Short mmCIF file of C-alpha atoms and ligand atoms in Angstrom, two decimals:
data_model
loop_
_atom_site.label_atom_id
_atom_site.label_comp_id
_atom_site.label_asym_id
_atom_site.label_seq_id
_atom_site.Cartn_x
_atom_site.Cartn_y
_atom_site.Cartn_z
CA MET G 1 -6.50 14.65 5.13
CA THR G 2 -4.65 13.59 8.25
CA THR G 3 -6.33 14.24 11.55
CA PRO G 4 -4.27 14.45 14.69
CA ASN G 5 -5.42 12.07 17.41
CA ASN G 6 -5.86 14.45 20.30
CA ALA G 7 -7.82 17.62 20.27
CA ALA G 8 -5.97 20.85 20.99
CA PRO G 9 -6.07 22.05 24.61
CA ALA G 10 -9.79 21.94 25.39
CA SER G 11 -9.67 24.84 27.85
CA LEU G 12 -8.82 27.36 25.13
CA ALA G 13 -11.51 29.21 23.20
CA ARG G 14 -11.94 28.02 19.62
CA LEU G 15 -10.66 29.94 16.62
CA ASN G 16 -13.62 31.55 14.82
CA SER G 17 -14.69 34.96 13.45
CA LYS G 18 -16.00 36.14 16.80
CA ASN G 19 -12.78 35.28 18.63
CA LEU G 20 -10.37 36.77 16.08
CA SER G 21 -9.89 39.81 18.30
CA ALA G 22 -8.39 37.50 20.93
CA VAL G 23 -5.58 36.30 18.67
CA LYS G 24 -2.16 37.01 20.20
CA PRO G 25 -0.08 39.87 18.76
CA GLY G 26 2.33 38.91 15.99
CA VAL G 27 -0.06 36.47 14.33
CA VAL G 28 -0.94 37.59 10.79
CA LEU G 29 -4.68 38.06 10.24
CA PRO G 30 -6.76 38.32 7.04
CA ALA G 31 -6.23 41.84 5.71
CA TYR G 32 -9.78 42.19 4.37
CA ASP G 33 -13.40 42.00 5.44
CA ARG G 34 -14.33 38.36 4.94
CA GLY G 35 -18.03 39.24 4.96
CA LYS G 36 -17.56 41.25 1.78
CA THR G 37 -15.89 38.46 -0.17
CA THR G 38 -17.68 36.28 -2.71
CA ILE G 39 -16.82 32.76 -3.76
CA GLY G 40 -15.07 32.62 -7.12
CA VAL G 41 -13.18 29.34 -6.76
CA VAL G 42 -14.29 25.76 -6.18
CA HIS G 43 -11.39 23.60 -5.06
CA PHE G 44 -11.62 19.80 -5.14
CA GLY G 45 -9.45 18.17 -2.47
CA PRO G 46 -9.04 20.91 0.16
CA GLY G 47 -6.40 18.99 2.13
CA ALA G 48 -3.35 20.34 3.93
CA PHE G 49 -1.36 21.07 0.78
CA HIS G 50 -4.09 23.20 -0.76
CA ARG G 51 -4.82 24.99 2.50
CA GLY G 52 -1.13 25.75 3.07
CA HIS G 53 -0.45 26.77 -0.54
CA GLN G 54 -3.23 28.01 -2.83
CA ALA G 55 -5.50 29.17 -0.02
CA CYS G 56 -2.64 31.35 1.32
CA TYR G 57 -2.09 32.96 -2.08
CA PHE G 58 -5.83 33.60 -2.35
CA ASP G 59 -5.88 34.97 1.18
CA SER G 60 -3.38 37.58 -0.04
CA LEU G 61 -5.38 38.12 -3.23
CA LEU G 62 -8.60 38.83 -1.32
CA ALA G 63 -6.98 41.92 0.16
CA HIS G 64 -6.99 43.37 -3.38
CA ASP G 65 -10.02 41.74 -4.96
CA PRO G 66 -12.92 40.26 -2.93
CA ARG G 67 -14.19 37.98 -5.72
CA TRP G 68 -11.91 35.03 -5.08
CA ALA G 69 -12.94 33.31 -1.86
CA ILE G 70 -12.87 29.51 -2.01
CA CYS G 71 -15.44 26.76 -1.64
CA GLY G 72 -13.68 23.52 -0.65
CA ALA G 73 -15.22 20.44 -2.27
CA GLU G 74 -14.45 16.96 -1.00
CA LEU G 75 -15.27 14.01 -3.26
CA LEU G 76 -15.39 11.63 -0.31
CA PRO G 77 -16.65 12.65 3.11
CA VAL G 78 -13.60 12.80 5.37
CA GLY G 79 -15.32 14.57 8.25
CA PHE G 80 -13.43 17.81 7.75
CA ALA G 81 -16.57 19.97 7.71
CA ALA G 82 -17.13 19.15 11.38
CA ARG G 83 -13.84 20.88 12.16
CA ALA G 84 -14.06 23.71 9.62
CA VAL G 85 -17.63 24.95 10.19
CA PRO G 86 -17.35 25.72 13.94
CA GLN G 87 -14.28 27.81 13.03
CA ASP G 88 -16.15 29.71 10.28
CA HIS G 89 -13.62 28.04 7.95
CA LEU G 90 -10.73 29.92 9.54
CA TYR G 91 -7.52 28.03 10.26
CA VAL G 92 -3.90 28.71 11.08
CA VAL G 93 -0.92 28.08 8.83
CA ALA G 94 2.29 27.65 10.80
CA GLU G 95 5.33 28.52 8.69
CA LEU G 96 8.05 26.55 10.37
CA ASP G 97 11.50 27.54 9.23
CA ALA G 98 14.47 29.62 10.35
CA GLN G 99 11.82 32.22 11.07
CA ILE G 100 8.53 31.01 12.48
CA ARG G 101 5.32 32.73 11.52
CA PHE G 102 1.67 32.01 12.26
CA ARG G 103 -1.04 33.21 9.95
CA VAL G 104 -4.82 32.93 10.17
CA VAL G 105 -6.14 32.18 6.70
CA GLY G 106 -9.61 33.43 5.78
CA SER G 107 -9.97 32.55 2.09
CA HIS G 108 -12.18 29.51 2.67
CA ARG G 109 -15.82 30.47 2.97
CA GLU G 110 -17.69 27.24 2.32
CA TYR G 111 -17.13 23.52 2.46
CA LEU G 112 -19.20 20.99 0.51
CA THR G 113 -19.00 17.23 0.22
CA ALA G 114 -19.90 15.72 -3.14
CA VAL G 115 -21.58 12.85 -1.34
CA GLY G 116 -24.34 14.51 0.63
CA ASP G 117 -24.13 18.10 -0.68
CA GLY G 118 -24.14 17.09 -4.36
CA ASP G 119 -26.95 19.46 -5.41
CA ARG G 120 -25.39 22.39 -3.57
CA LEU G 121 -22.05 21.64 -5.14
CA PHE G 122 -23.59 21.64 -8.63
CA ASP G 123 -25.34 24.92 -7.77
CA ARG G 124 -22.01 26.40 -6.72
CA LEU G 125 -20.29 25.16 -9.89
CA MET G 126 -23.11 26.70 -11.96
CA MET G 127 -22.89 30.16 -10.42
CA PRO G 128 -21.59 32.77 -12.87
CA GLU G 129 -19.25 34.04 -10.12
CA THR G 130 -17.50 30.66 -10.00
CA ARG G 131 -14.74 31.31 -12.52
CA LEU G 132 -12.03 28.95 -11.38
CA VAL G 133 -12.19 25.24 -10.53
CA THR G 134 -8.92 23.99 -9.06
CA MET G 135 -7.91 20.67 -7.59
CA THR G 136 -5.37 18.75 -5.51
CA VAL G 137 -6.67 15.21 -5.59
CA THR G 138 -3.23 13.52 -5.93
CA GLU G 139 -2.08 11.58 -8.98
CA LYS G 140 -4.56 8.76 -8.44
CA GLY G 141 -7.54 11.14 -8.38
CA TYR G 142 -7.31 11.59 -12.17
CA CYS G 143 -7.96 7.89 -12.89
CA LEU G 144 -5.35 7.73 -15.66
CA ASP G 145 -3.76 4.60 -17.07
CA GLY G 146 -0.03 3.96 -17.44
CA THR G 147 0.06 6.04 -20.63
CA GLY G 148 -1.55 9.09 -18.99
CA LYS G 149 -4.95 8.60 -20.66
CA LEU G 150 -8.29 8.33 -18.83
CA ASP G 151 -8.82 4.76 -17.67
CA HIS G 152 -12.41 3.97 -18.70
CA LYS G 153 -12.28 0.75 -16.69
CA HIS G 154 -11.51 2.56 -13.43
CA PRO G 155 -14.53 1.89 -11.16
CA GLY G 156 -15.19 5.61 -10.56
CA ILE G 157 -15.04 6.43 -14.27
CA ALA G 158 -17.13 3.37 -15.23
CA HIS G 159 -19.72 4.49 -12.69
CA ASP G 160 -19.77 8.05 -14.00
CA LEU G 161 -19.97 7.02 -17.66
CA ALA G 162 -23.10 5.05 -16.76
CA ASN G 163 -24.47 7.79 -14.46
CA PRO G 164 -23.07 11.15 -15.65
CA ALA G 165 -25.61 13.19 -13.66
CA THR G 166 -24.46 11.72 -10.33
CA PRO G 167 -20.69 11.59 -10.64
CA VAL G 168 -18.26 10.26 -8.05
CA SER G 169 -14.94 10.97 -9.80
CA LEU G 170 -13.18 14.29 -10.32
CA VAL G 171 -13.29 13.92 -14.09
CA GLY G 172 -17.00 13.02 -13.92
CA TRP G 173 -17.72 16.10 -11.80
CA VAL G 174 -15.78 18.52 -13.96
CA THR G 175 -17.29 17.22 -17.19
CA GLU G 176 -20.86 17.24 -15.90
CA ALA G 177 -20.48 20.73 -14.42
CA LEU G 178 -19.11 21.99 -17.75
CA ALA G 179 -21.97 20.27 -19.61
CA ARG G 180 -24.50 22.01 -17.35
CA ARG G 181 -22.85 25.39 -17.80
CA ARG G 182 -22.89 24.94 -21.53
CA ALA G 183 -26.56 23.91 -21.48
CA ALA G 184 -27.32 27.04 -19.42
CA ARG G 185 -25.39 29.13 -22.00
CA GLN G 186 -22.91 30.28 -19.41
CA VAL G 187 -19.25 30.96 -19.91
CA PRO G 188 -17.16 28.04 -18.67
CA PHE G 189 -14.89 28.19 -15.67
CA VAL G 190 -11.12 27.75 -15.96
CA VAL G 191 -10.03 24.27 -14.83
CA MET G 192 -6.69 24.21 -13.06
CA SER G 193 -4.93 21.10 -11.81
CA CYS G 194 -2.51 21.71 -8.94
CA ASP G 195 -1.17 18.18 -8.61
CA ASN G 196 2.37 16.91 -8.96
CA MET G 197 2.07 15.48 -12.47
CA VAL G 198 3.92 16.31 -15.66
CA SER G 199 1.61 18.42 -17.88
CA ASN G 200 -1.16 18.26 -15.30
CA GLY G 201 -3.39 20.67 -17.28
CA ARG G 202 -3.03 18.79 -20.55
CA LYS G 203 -3.62 15.44 -18.86
CA LEU G 204 -6.79 16.68 -17.20
CA ARG G 205 -8.02 18.24 -20.43
CA GLY G 206 -7.40 14.95 -22.23
CA ALA G 207 -9.26 13.04 -19.53
CA VAL G 208 -12.27 15.39 -19.58
CA LEU G 209 -12.47 15.27 -23.38
CA SER G 210 -12.15 11.49 -23.38
CA PHE G 211 -14.98 11.27 -20.84
CA ALA G 212 -17.26 13.61 -22.80
CA GLU G 213 -16.47 11.69 -25.99
CA ALA G 214 -17.30 8.37 -24.35
CA CYS G 215 -20.65 9.86 -23.26
CA GLY G 216 -21.32 10.51 -26.94
CA LYS G 217 -21.49 14.29 -26.37
CA ARG G 218 -19.81 15.53 -29.55
CA ASP G 219 -21.04 19.13 -29.16
CA LEU G 220 -19.75 19.27 -25.63
CA VAL G 221 -16.38 17.96 -26.82
CA SER G 222 -16.01 20.79 -29.34
CA TRP G 223 -17.20 23.37 -26.82
CA ILE G 224 -14.61 22.19 -24.30
CA GLU G 225 -11.92 22.09 -26.99
CA ASN G 226 -12.68 25.64 -28.06
CA GLU G 227 -13.82 27.40 -24.90
CA VAL G 228 -12.35 25.80 -21.79
CA ARG G 229 -8.88 26.63 -20.51
CA PHE G 230 -6.86 24.02 -18.63
CA PRO G 231 -3.63 25.75 -17.59
CA THR G 232 -0.74 23.57 -16.54
CA THR G 233 0.77 24.48 -13.17
CA MET G 234 3.70 23.72 -10.92
CA VAL G 235 3.09 23.91 -7.18
CA ASP G 236 5.66 23.73 -4.41
CA SER G 237 5.74 23.93 -0.64
CA ILE G 238 6.77 21.14 1.74
CA THR G 239 3.71 20.44 3.89
CA PRO G 240 4.04 17.67 6.47
CA ALA G 241 0.76 16.27 7.76
CA ALA G 242 -0.58 17.97 10.89
CA ASP G 243 0.14 16.29 14.22
CA ASP G 244 -0.53 16.87 17.91
CA ALA G 245 2.69 18.85 18.31
CA LEU G 246 1.39 21.31 15.73
CA MET G 247 -1.92 21.71 17.58
CA GLN G 248 0.03 22.62 20.69
CA LYS G 249 2.37 25.04 18.88
CA VAL G 250 -0.59 26.80 17.31
CA ALA G 251 -2.47 27.00 20.60
CA ASP G 252 0.60 28.53 22.30
CA ALA G 253 1.30 31.04 19.54
CA VAL G 254 -2.25 32.06 18.63
CA GLY G 255 -3.96 31.74 21.99
CA LEU G 256 -6.96 29.97 20.45
CA ARG G 257 -7.75 26.33 19.73
CA ASP G 258 -7.56 25.39 16.05
CA GLU G 259 -8.63 21.86 15.15
CA ALA G 260 -7.58 22.19 11.52
CA PRO G 261 -4.13 23.79 11.43
CA VAL G 262 -1.58 23.35 8.65
CA GLN G 263 2.21 23.33 8.92
CA ARG G 264 4.62 24.02 6.11
CA GLU G 265 7.97 25.51 5.30
CA SER G 266 8.07 29.24 4.50
CA PHE G 267 9.03 28.52 0.86
CA LEU G 268 6.05 28.83 -1.44
CA GLN G 269 6.07 28.66 -5.23
CA TRP G 270 3.37 28.49 -7.86
CA VAL G 271 3.99 28.71 -11.59
CA VAL G 272 0.89 28.90 -13.79
CA GLU G 273 0.60 28.68 -17.55
CA ASP G 274 -0.34 32.11 -18.79
CA VAL G 275 -3.59 31.17 -20.54
CA LEU G 276 -6.14 32.20 -17.94
CA GLY G 277 -8.05 34.70 -20.04
CA GLU G 278 -9.11 38.23 -19.34
CA ASP G 279 -11.25 38.24 -16.22
CA ALA G 280 -8.94 35.89 -14.34
CA PRO G 281 -7.68 36.82 -10.89
CA ASP G 282 -4.51 38.92 -10.84
CA LEU G 283 -2.30 36.07 -9.74
CA ALA G 284 0.94 37.91 -10.47
CA ARG G 285 0.02 40.50 -7.86
CA VAL G 286 0.41 37.93 -5.07
CA GLY G 287 3.65 36.38 -6.28
CA ILE G 288 2.36 33.63 -8.58
CA SER G 289 4.53 33.33 -11.72
CA LEU G 290 2.70 33.35 -15.02
CA THR G 291 4.63 31.90 -17.93
CA HIS G 292 4.17 30.11 -21.24
CA ASP G 293 6.80 27.56 -20.29
CA VAL G 294 5.59 25.77 -17.16
CA ALA G 295 7.00 22.47 -18.38
CA ALA G 296 10.57 23.41 -17.52
CA TYR G 297 9.60 24.32 -13.94
CA GLU G 298 7.48 21.22 -13.60
CA PHE G 299 10.23 18.91 -14.77
CA ALA G 300 12.78 20.56 -12.50
CA LYS G 301 10.52 20.37 -9.47
CA LEU G 302 9.14 16.88 -10.03
CA ARG G 303 12.46 15.33 -10.94
CA LEU G 304 14.74 17.16 -8.50
CA LEU G 305 12.58 17.78 -5.43
CA ASN G 306 10.07 14.95 -5.66
CA GLY G 307 12.54 12.48 -7.18
CA ALA G 308 14.95 13.12 -4.31
CA HIS G 309 12.09 12.95 -1.80
CA SER G 310 10.93 9.54 -3.00
CA THR G 311 14.49 8.18 -3.03
CA LEU G 312 15.05 9.47 0.51
CA ALA G 313 11.69 8.02 1.57
CA TYR G 314 12.14 4.41 0.42
CA ALA G 315 15.86 4.13 1.06
CA GLY G 316 15.54 6.10 4.32
CA LEU G 317 12.74 3.90 5.66
CA LEU G 318 14.75 0.76 4.87
CA LEU G 319 17.68 2.29 6.74
CA GLY G 320 15.48 2.90 9.78
CA TYR G 321 14.93 6.66 9.52
CA GLU G 322 11.54 8.22 10.14
CA SER G 323 11.81 11.71 8.73
CA VAL G 324 13.43 13.55 5.85
CA GLY G 325 15.55 15.47 8.35
CA ALA G 326 16.85 12.22 9.90
CA ALA G 327 17.59 10.67 6.49
CA MET G 328 19.49 13.84 5.56
CA GLY G 329 21.91 12.99 8.40
CA ASP G 330 23.04 9.85 6.53
CA ALA G 331 26.11 10.95 4.56
CA ARG G 332 26.10 7.95 2.22
CA LEU G 333 22.43 8.31 1.29
CA VAL G 334 22.71 12.08 0.89
CA GLY G 335 25.81 11.60 -1.27
CA ILE G 336 23.84 9.36 -3.63
CA VAL G 337 20.83 11.68 -3.72
CA GLU G 338 22.91 14.78 -4.27
CA ARG G 339 24.92 13.21 -7.12
CA MET G 340 21.68 11.89 -8.59
CA MET G 341 20.34 15.44 -8.66
CA ARG G 342 23.47 17.19 -9.92
CA GLU G 343 24.94 14.59 -12.26
CA ASP G 344 21.99 12.48 -13.39
CA ILE G 345 18.83 14.62 -13.29
CA VAL G 346 20.15 18.00 -14.41
CA PRO G 347 21.26 16.65 -17.82
CA THR G 348 17.65 15.49 -18.40
CA LEU G 349 16.21 18.99 -17.84
CA PRO G 350 15.62 21.55 -20.55
CA PRO G 351 17.73 24.68 -19.92
CA THR G 352 15.42 27.37 -18.67
CA PRO G 353 16.10 31.08 -18.41
CA GLY G 354 15.69 32.14 -14.81
CA LEU G 355 16.21 28.65 -13.39
CA GLU G 356 19.75 28.02 -12.21
CA PHE G 357 19.90 24.32 -11.30
CA SER G 358 22.96 24.38 -9.10
CA SER G 359 21.53 26.94 -6.66
CA TYR G 360 18.07 25.31 -6.98
CA ILE G 361 19.66 22.08 -5.71
CA ASP G 362 21.56 23.91 -2.94
CA ASP G 363 18.24 25.35 -1.78
CA LEU G 364 16.50 21.97 -1.96
CA LEU G 365 19.13 20.34 0.24
CA LYS G 366 18.68 23.18 2.71
CA ARG G 367 14.90 22.80 2.62
CA PHE G 368 15.20 19.05 3.26
CA ARG G 369 17.35 19.83 6.32
CA ASN G 370 14.84 22.32 7.79
CA PRO G 371 15.16 21.56 11.53
CA ALA G 372 11.82 23.19 12.35
CA LEU G 373 9.79 20.63 10.35
CA THR G 374 9.37 16.89 10.89
CA HIS G 375 8.39 15.48 7.51
CA ARG G 376 7.60 11.80 7.89
CA LEU G 377 9.05 9.48 5.25
CA TYR G 378 5.91 7.33 5.40
CA GLN G 379 3.89 10.30 4.15
CA ILE G 380 6.12 10.60 1.08
CA ALA G 381 6.24 6.81 0.61
CA SER G 382 2.48 6.65 0.02
CA ASP G 383 1.16 6.07 -3.50
CA GLY G 384 4.54 5.01 -4.88
CA SER G 385 2.98 3.32 -7.91
CA GLN G 386 1.51 6.69 -8.92
CA LYS G 387 4.42 8.93 -8.01
CA LEU G 388 7.47 7.05 -9.28
CA PRO G 389 6.72 7.37 -13.00
CA TYR G 390 6.69 11.18 -12.75
CA ARG G 391 9.44 11.48 -10.21
CA ILE G 392 12.12 8.96 -11.17
CA LEU G 393 11.17 6.73 -14.10
CA GLY G 394 10.87 9.64 -16.55
CA SER G 395 14.41 10.82 -15.75
CA MET G 396 15.59 7.24 -15.98
CA ALA G 397 14.04 6.76 -19.42
CA ASP G 398 15.80 9.91 -20.64
CA ALA G 399 19.13 8.80 -19.16
CA LEU G 400 18.79 5.33 -20.74
CA ALA G 401 17.99 6.86 -24.13
CA ALA G 402 21.06 9.10 -23.87
CA GLY G 403 23.28 6.18 -22.81
CA ARG G 404 23.97 7.72 -19.41
CA SER G 405 24.25 5.90 -16.10
CA VAL G 406 21.08 4.96 -14.19
CA GLU G 407 22.61 3.39 -11.06
CA ARG G 408 21.66 6.19 -8.69
CA PHE G 409 18.11 6.42 -10.04
CA ALA G 410 17.82 2.69 -9.36
CA VAL G 411 18.25 3.31 -5.62
CA GLY G 412 14.73 4.76 -5.27
CA ILE G 413 13.14 2.11 -7.48
CA GLY G 414 14.93 -0.90 -5.96
CA ALA G 415 14.28 0.47 -2.47
CA TRP G 416 10.57 0.90 -3.30
CA MET G 417 10.38 -2.78 -4.27
CA ARG G 418 12.10 -3.83 -1.08
CA PHE G 419 9.84 -1.52 0.92
CA VAL G 420 6.74 -3.07 -0.67
CA ALA G 421 8.02 -6.57 0.16
CA ARG G 422 8.91 -5.56 3.71
CA GLU G 423 5.55 -3.94 4.44
CA ALA G 424 3.57 -6.77 2.81
CA LYS G 425 5.41 -9.47 4.72
CA ALA G 426 4.97 -7.55 7.99
CA GLY G 427 1.23 -7.33 7.27
CA ARG G 428 1.34 -3.52 7.47
CA GLU G 429 -1.19 -1.56 5.46
CA PHE G 430 0.34 0.90 3.05
CA GLN G 431 -1.41 3.55 1.11
CA ASP G 432 -1.38 2.95 -2.62
CA PRO G 433 -4.22 2.50 -5.10
CA LEU G 434 -2.46 -0.67 -6.33
CA SER G 435 -2.02 -1.98 -2.79
CA PRO G 436 -3.97 -5.28 -3.19
CA LYS G 437 -1.74 -6.21 -6.12
CA LEU G 438 1.39 -4.86 -4.43
CA VAL G 439 0.68 -6.82 -1.25
CA GLU G 440 0.31 -9.99 -3.33
CA ILE G 441 3.61 -9.31 -5.09
CA GLY G 442 5.35 -8.30 -1.87
CA LYS G 443 4.25 -11.42 -0.01
CA ALA G 444 5.59 -13.63 -2.80
CA CYS G 445 9.00 -11.93 -2.87
CA THR G 446 12.02 -14.16 -2.31
CA GLY G 447 14.62 -11.39 -2.14
CA LYS G 448 16.18 -12.59 -5.41
CA ALA G 449 15.96 -10.12 -8.27
CA LYS G 450 15.48 -12.88 -10.85
CA ASP G 451 12.28 -14.03 -9.08
CA ASP G 452 10.88 -10.73 -7.87
CA LEU G 453 11.75 -8.10 -10.45
CA PRO G 454 9.56 -9.54 -13.23
CA ARG G 455 6.53 -9.40 -10.93
CA PHE G 456 7.03 -5.71 -10.25
CA LEU G 457 7.94 -4.91 -13.83
CA ALA G 458 4.69 -6.48 -15.03
CA LEU G 459 2.81 -3.55 -13.39
CA LYS G 460 1.84 -1.76 -16.59
CA ASP G 461 0.56 1.31 -14.73
CA VAL G 462 4.06 1.86 -13.37
CA PHE G 463 6.60 0.57 -15.90
CA THR G 464 6.36 0.98 -19.66
CA ALA G 465 7.03 -2.19 -21.65
CA GLU G 466 10.12 -0.55 -23.11
CA MET G 467 11.57 0.18 -19.71
CA ALA G 468 10.61 -3.20 -18.23
CA GLY G 469 12.42 -4.88 -21.12
CA ASN G 470 15.58 -2.74 -20.98
CA PRO G 471 18.53 -4.87 -19.77
CA ARG G 472 20.43 -1.87 -18.32
CA PHE G 473 17.38 -0.86 -16.33
CA ARG G 474 16.82 -4.39 -15.04
CA GLU G 475 20.47 -4.78 -14.12
CA ALA G 476 20.63 -1.49 -12.20
CA VAL G 477 17.36 -2.01 -10.31
CA GLY G 478 18.09 -5.70 -9.69
CA THR G 479 21.48 -4.83 -8.17
CA VAL G 480 19.98 -2.33 -5.72
CA TYR G 481 17.13 -4.71 -4.94
CA GLU G 482 19.44 -7.59 -4.07
CA GLN G 483 22.35 -5.67 -2.61
CA PHE G 484 20.69 -2.73 -0.89
CA ASP G 485 22.53 -3.28 2.39
CA ALA G 486 25.91 -3.68 0.78
CA ILE G 487 25.37 -0.47 -1.23
CA LEU G 488 23.74 1.71 1.42
CA ARG G 489 25.11 0.17 4.62
CA PRO G 490 28.63 -1.01 3.85
CA LYS G 491 30.66 -2.45 6.71
CA ASN G 492 33.86 -0.47 7.31
C1 LIG Q 501 6.24 14.92 -1.22
C2 LIG Q 501 5.53 16.15 -1.74
O1 LIG Q 501 4.56 13.68 -0.07
C3 LIG Q 501 5.31 13.72 -1.07
O2 LIG Q 501 5.31 12.82 -1.88
O3 LIG Q 501 7.28 14.62 -2.09
O4 LIG Q 501 4.30 16.35 -1.17
C4 LIG Q 501 6.38 17.41 -1.59
O5 LIG Q 501 6.59 17.73 -0.23
C5 LIG Q 501 5.75 18.58 -2.29
O6 LIG Q 501 5.55 18.24 -3.64
C6 LIG Q 501 6.62 19.82 -2.17
O7 LIG Q 501 6.09 20.81 -2.97
#
């Protein structure tokens, strides 16, 4: 979770339950009595995305059904509780778009840190009222290997396999909590991944089963297989990290000081696999789409939106831009990204009733140009080794198999390699779980594809052996890698 450097204007009173009556007119307030709500959801990873997305939907839901307040659970202590508790867990979401709207969100009622509040978190997960466990822990939080299976050698997983009662990983926590519920003869909770991964529900289910199996808990494995639901979901809302400018905007609009605000676009979408069971919250009532075919939405969103984002991020940073909006002013780059979406990605997507790709792409380009939001390219560039397989390499594999061109896909991949080399040589830290290895590769780069490409392609968590060995793939990526400037910055 990103923390702005400066506090909001210190002279203003702090946002909290007592001060809600002082909120300026026009700001949307919780439409329910928070004191009458009960916690029905534990959410792992209550960062900005979750608080701007799911917590807003549940804020709307609480006006109809008080059973679905949220307990935020952080696996690592990031110091957020110190900001949330004095505000009684209230915070402002600024919807920054053609129309600007400020909303105080009240759906969070509790905040626990796995390290420190471990017993309380288990108690919360054991409560019969806790019916939904959701998570946004990013791709790396699932500890999967390059094939999408649980990586038993991952330090967090290895720790938890040896010490299942004191887990540190998401998969360890979910499995142990399910084991305890089963032992207590309680119904399980629904487990819902809200991360940007293809088949996120199935991947998490596979990881939890693999963990339980490795613990030798055969009965637990069958219970999970038969009783626990892991819906797949697609989540969408562009949510730039909070910054000092946001603090000021919120202070001006709300009239109170919020030290944990969130900014996002007004667009909000959530598609959930319709397998939640009978006493699930009425998600449809608050605009969440329930369907049996999430995959189509997931593919479209990950490949079109996130694929374009990552291409804009790496190529844009190399071209000297700082934000998505600035990169969208570069006609050559936008031309490549737009053709990649329309001509290269769309043919890889399954046709889906209700999803019209051409207008979906028009809307995406508009969302990327949103002048009210500054979405930093560095934020998107983080964790490239985890994101690229879902965002670009999957589309590329499909295009290669169908004999179609992969040149435009190669822009994001070649630019990522150049970005890694540039950051490593400049000694700048970059966020990626593979960063020690990437820094080593980046420092050794010569700028020649024949020397450098094999080093990157040997990263088994990123590139499948089939792809790494494909001559068309190597040619396309190698060309961008070596000739980025000539391709993206031609002299007139
Ligand atoms: C972005 C996403 O940071 C990133 O990598 O591509 O967070 C993107 O803004 C969201 O997926 C939009 O729903």
